[in-house]
């Protein structure tokens, strides 16, 4: 495979005073590319738009721009570069790049999009450097390049001579980057697809300072912030006389409906916080969970829904139906509960500000902070720390912006740390949602009409109008209503589909039962139809869907009677990847007990087998845990759960066996941080139905008698 | 405020703090031992687990005055370079996702293995149930505990 590239993709190579090759390339840009300026960073490597530097010592430094949240991106990106470079992985050093909007595009962790977005660019970077090293060697030996090859950090000549990349790096820097570069045949990959350990693992396991919450600077103060205890309240007044007298406290200030307690150490601040007397007053409606239940029902019965997709004539389909199946599913609010609570460091310096902390979207933090201070964005620098999870919470920038504001008020470097209670009760939640489904079937059990009505909160559109089975059914109607709630909401791992998939997959199970079809057979027939005579626009590839289904059915022995084993099936396409799951349960004295989950995953080429497995296991455990227990309720605007004593997360003893299989199709890679989560709730619900005959229409399942472990 | 001489990881650390300050915050804010993590502050998640006289202990709920004469080990004291069998096993199994909970997980596991070289699955479960991993790395934690046990026997 040979790819053309413009000069501008690889605009600069350079040898440094100490020698070595530094190759700058646009990791993300698709076309236009502005040459960068050389800046010195270390004695023997210089980086400008530098993503790849080879020092004479042979050490290869690769800069990873995307924020690491546990999805393994900091390891996966360099693997792709190293593969095409034929580097010796043990000599590769990976460094986290800071936020730099000039050098990088899409420094975002979200939407499972990083690998898909950067795959080709990363490969070209490695291949370009490799070509230059080969050319340098060929020149040195005065031999044709065609007689040279590379392996594990060496260029070899057919005569047996060899030179290491380190030895060649300085010469290679004199060579102009090639305009065409040959990428490896995928069958020759030696690093991609193997198991590579996380590049930060050693530091994690020895307790190094890695996370935002660990961040420290000379003279830094610590702060905690009291935010309104209920959504809909605002600050009326506060009295900090007592708190200010307490040991270690330097300041108590208020801004934007919040009161910040600032002091020397976290514990002192926590103590003083309890002594601040605050009065709040009502500003907006104070909603309770019972209000939400009522609002959902009103929305589903309203005639004002926004229509997102319409195929054929749904009313006629219902009228002419052999049978009509109707059901409603509801899911609650969820906090993200990352193990590392929100935090951020800020040091306001008048005409600039230095920030450091965990963010999934540092650029948007930068823009908002710049706007707040009326500064140019480049005056806001952001150091990216490793994130102790995020699950979408750190796509919001509230906690970074407030740290910046606080630092500007107290005129000192400060780290704001959220307590667990702050983190849970001051969230930007996955909003609750209710879905109404209605399907018509003919005598043979085929679906003739399919309606989905979503009732969401601050979701805009709580549906995904083009998702399967849409595209395989003649008559469809997808619509939604939305309620504007004062409770703050935002994306949560696999936004919308995290709950929608459960509801859709459970409802399809109901339709299969009603029509006397096997649940997998029903899906396969629909996919067949979407191949042969698709209805309207289709955003998924039915063939890939089918392969994923076949793989999991085969591995789990679907349809083969296993004694005492009840299986539930689910499959979902999200973030460009396909995941099918089969949950197996036993009936223990009338109770469904989850034994095993099988998963098949089509995310195209797997970059790092170990990390990919880890992601899928984790997403299934996440999906299972939240489907079972996740439930944040409200009373008069106040969250009723604020720590792990009241808000239950899944634990060690509750996870079933999990078996993961990847579809091997050599297709370019797609996302994996999210797609394995959506199918889980449906697989569990469908297995519970098989085991007990009880259909679970609401999450969390534990509140309807389901247990784990 | 009171002056404490704390025996941590084989060294003596001085801390001039309020006697009620939890060990967790003394480690993190005063002694720069930030490997021990804050997760819940109420003994529900295990992120802050350290060894106090060999016992896995939630440092977020232990006042420093209670441990002024104790022998304390934190993740930094398992080994500085990652050579403790539990750290090695965690690395070999490639356990971490975000990694935030893992210090606590390893401290719980290492305390268990120091007492019980050959724990049954049930015993591992009883020890590990107090440590939450939000990323869901429980399967690998299980494999790593087993591997560490095997390493320690050698
Ligand atoms: S922080 Fe101590 S148990 Fe959670
Ligand atoms: S690895 Fe992220 S919480 Fe355990």
mmCIF file of N, CA and C in Angstrom, chain A residues 194-239:
data_model
loop_
_atom_site.group_PDB
_atom_site.id
_atom_site.type_symbol
_atom_site.label_atom_id
_atom_site.label_comp_id
_atom_site.label_asym_id
_atom_site.label_seq_id
_atom_site.Cartn_x
_atom_site.Cartn_y
_atom_site.Cartn_z
ATOM 1 N N UNK A 194 -0.508 -7.285 19.152
ATOM 2 C CA UNK A 194 0.083 -8.035 20.263
ATOM 3 C C UNK A 194 -0.372 -7.376 21.568
ATOM 4 N N UNK A 195 0.078 -7.913 22.685
ATOM 5 C CA UNK A 195 -0.256 -7.322 23.982
ATOM 6 C C UNK A 195 0.903 -6.486 24.486
ATOM 7 N N UNK A 196 0.675 -5.204 24.574
ATOM 8 C CA UNK A 196 1.710 -4.282 25.047
ATOM 9 C C UNK A 196 1.220 -3.671 26.361
ATOM 10 N N UNK A 197 2.083 -3.694 27.362
ATOM 11 C CA UNK A 197 1.664 -3.148 28.656
ATOM 12 C C UNK A 197 1.553 -1.629 28.629
ATOM 13 N N UNK A 198 0.686 -1.114 29.461
ATOM 14 C CA UNK A 198 0.484 0.334 29.533
ATOM 15 C C UNK A 198 1.794 1.049 29.815
ATOM 16 N N UNK A 199 2.062 2.145 29.102
ATOM 17 C CA UNK A 199 3.348 2.831 29.255
ATOM 18 C C UNK A 199 3.495 3.507 30.617
ATOM 19 N N UNK A 200 2.396 3.754 31.293
ATOM 20 C CA UNK A 200 2.477 4.372 32.624
ATOM 21 C C UNK A 200 2.425 3.345 33.757
ATOM 22 N N UNK A 201 2.338 2.060 33.411
ATOM 23 C CA UNK A 201 2.079 1.058 34.454
ATOM 24 C C UNK A 201 3.081 1.099 35.599
ATOM 25 N N UNK A 202 4.350 1.159 35.272
ATOM 26 C CA UNK A 202 5.375 1.148 36.324
ATOM 27 C C UNK A 202 5.152 2.310 37.301
ATOM 28 N N UNK A 203 4.850 3.475 36.767
ATOM 29 C CA UNK A 203 4.635 4.641 37.621
ATOM 30 C C UNK A 203 3.368 4.490 38.456
ATOM 31 N N UNK A 204 2.352 3.902 37.861
ATOM 32 C CA UNK A 204 1.106 3.681 38.606
ATOM 33 C C UNK A 204 1.377 2.725 39.770
ATOM 34 N N UNK A 205 2.110 1.661 39.477
ATOM 35 C CA UNK A 205 2.267 0.597 40.472
ATOM 36 C C UNK A 205 3.278 0.937 41.560
ATOM 37 N N UNK A 206 4.057 2.002 41.349
ATOM 38 C CA UNK A 206 4.969 2.417 42.411
ATOM 39 C C UNK A 206 4.488 3.708 43.084
ATOM 40 N N UNK A 207 3.286 4.144 42.731
ATOM 41 C CA UNK A 207 2.673 5.270 43.441
ATOM 42 C C UNK A 207 3.235 6.632 43.084
ATOM 43 N N UNK A 208 3.674 6.787 41.836
ATOM 44 C CA UNK A 208 4.237 8.080 41.434
ATOM 45 C C UNK A 208 3.143 9.147 41.297
ATOM 46 N N UNK A 209 3.587 10.372 41.348
ATOM 47 C CA UNK A 209 2.708 11.518 41.193
ATOM 48 C C UNK A 209 2.273 11.627 39.726
ATOM 49 N N UNK A 210 1.046 11.216 39.429
ATOM 50 C CA UNK A 210 0.608 11.152 38.037
ATOM 51 C C UNK A 210 -0.697 11.886 37.793
ATOM 52 N N UNK A 211 -1.544 11.882 38.821
ATOM 53 C CA UNK A 211 -2.910 12.352 38.634
ATOM 54 C C UNK A 211 -3.038 13.821 39.035
ATOM 55 N N UNK A 212 -4.110 14.438 38.572
ATOM 56 C CA UNK A 212 -4.348 15.834 38.905
ATOM 57 C C UNK A 212 -4.416 16.059 40.397
ATOM 58 N N UNK A 213 -5.047 15.132 41.088
ATOM 59 C CA UNK A 213 -5.240 15.300 42.530
ATOM 60 C C UNK A 213 -3.898 15.254 43.281
ATOM 61 N N UNK A 214 -2.887 14.714 42.634
ATOM 62 C CA UNK A 214 -1.546 14.633 43.239
ATOM 63 C C UNK A 214 -0.718 15.887 42.957
ATOM 64 N N UNK A 215 -1.241 16.756 42.133
ATOM 65 C CA UNK A 215 -0.462 17.893 41.647
ATOM 66 C C UNK A 215 -0.082 18.840 42.779
ATOM 67 N N UNK A 216 1.141 19.286 42.744
ATOM 68 C CA UNK A 216 1.610 20.184 43.790
ATOM 69 C C UNK A 216 2.604 21.183 43.227
ATOM 70 N N UNK A 217 2.548 22.406 43.731
ATOM 71 C CA UNK A 217 3.493 23.454 43.357
ATOM 72 C C UNK A 217 3.953 24.148 44.618
ATOM 73 N N UNK A 218 5.114 24.705 44.571
ATOM 74 C CA UNK A 218 5.631 25.527 45.657
ATOM 75 C C UNK A 218 4.608 26.630 45.975
ATOM 76 N N UNK A 219 4.260 26.776 47.229
ATOM 77 C CA UNK A 219 3.369 27.873 47.616
ATOM 78 C C UNK A 219 1.901 27.672 47.274
ATOM 79 N N UNK A 220 1.567 26.483 46.824
ATOM 80 C CA UNK A 220 0.187 26.213 46.410
ATOM 81 C C UNK A 220 -0.752 26.103 47.617
ATOM 82 N N UNK A 221 -1.933 26.702 47.476
ATOM 83 C CA UNK A 221 -2.952 26.536 48.507
ATOM 84 C C UNK A 221 -3.928 25.454 48.079
ATOM 85 N N UNK A 222 -4.681 24.958 49.048
ATOM 86 C CA UNK A 222 -5.715 23.961 48.751
ATOM 87 C C UNK A 222 -7.081 24.575 49.005
ATOM 88 N N UNK A 223 -8.026 24.174 48.192
ATOM 89 C CA UNK A 223 -9.364 24.727 48.385
ATOM 90 C C UNK A 223 -10.438 23.674 48.159
ATOM 91 N N UNK A 224 -11.557 23.892 48.846
ATOM 92 C CA UNK A 224 -12.773 23.143 48.548
ATOM 93 C C UNK A 224 -13.874 24.157 48.366
ATOM 94 N N UNK A 225 -14.861 23.757 47.613
ATOM 95 C CA UNK A 225 -15.914 24.714 47.282
ATOM 96 C C UNK A 225 -17.272 24.143 47.680
ATOM 97 N N UNK A 226 -18.019 24.969 48.397
ATOM 98 C CA UNK A 226 -19.396 24.589 48.714
ATOM 99 C C UNK A 226 -20.293 25.121 47.604
ATOM 100 N N UNK A 227 -20.888 24.192 46.881
ATOM 101 C CA UNK A 227 -21.820 24.570 45.810
ATOM 102 C C UNK A 227 -23.238 24.383 46.319
ATOM 103 N N UNK A 228 -24.231 24.918 45.629
ATOM 104 C CA UNK A 228 -25.599 24.771 46.132
ATOM 105 C C UNK A 228 -25.939 23.296 46.392
ATOM 106 N N UNK A 229 -26.552 22.999 47.534
ATOM 107 C CA UNK A 229 -26.832 21.610 47.895
ATOM 108 C C UNK A 229 -27.987 21.008 47.093
ATOM 109 N N UNK A 230 -28.697 21.834 46.365
ATOM 110 C CA UNK A 230 -29.784 21.311 45.529
ATOM 111 C C UNK A 230 -29.790 22.077 44.218
ATOM 112 N N UNK A 231 -30.177 21.406 43.142
ATOM 113 C CA UNK A 231 -30.280 22.063 41.848
ATOM 114 C C UNK A 231 -31.513 22.954 41.867
ATOM 115 N N UNK A 232 -31.287 24.246 41.589
ATOM 116 C CA UNK A 232 -32.392 25.188 41.656
ATOM 117 C C UNK A 232 -32.220 26.196 42.790
ATOM 118 N N UNK A 233 -31.202 25.985 43.643
ATOM 119 C CA UNK A 233 -30.939 26.936 44.727
ATOM 120 C C UNK A 233 -29.831 27.900 44.319
ATOM 121 N N UNK A 234 -29.850 29.080 44.929
ATOM 122 C CA UNK A 234 -28.699 29.972 44.740
ATOM 123 C C UNK A 234 -28.268 30.537 46.099
ATOM 124 N N UNK A 235 -27.056 31.061 46.108
ATOM 125 C CA UNK A 235 -26.482 31.567 47.350
ATOM 126 C C UNK A 235 -27.215 32.838 47.796
ATOM 127 N N UNK A 236 -27.613 32.855 49.078
ATOM 128 C CA UNK A 236 -28.243 34.066 49.606
ATOM 129 C C UNK A 236 -27.214 34.848 50.430
ATOM 130 N N UNK A 237 -26.625 34.162 51.411
ATOM 131 C CA UNK A 237 -25.619 34.835 52.235
ATOM 132 C C UNK A 237 -24.758 33.780 52.924
ATOM 133 N N UNK A 238 -23.631 34.197 53.419
ATOM 134 C CA UNK A 238 -22.809 33.262 54.190
ATOM 135 C C UNK A 238 -22.032 34.008 55.263
ATOM 136 N N UNK A 239 -21.689 33.250 56.301
ATOM 137 C CA UNK A 239 -20.934 33.823 57.405
ATOM 138 C C UNK A 239 -19.736 32.913 57.676
#
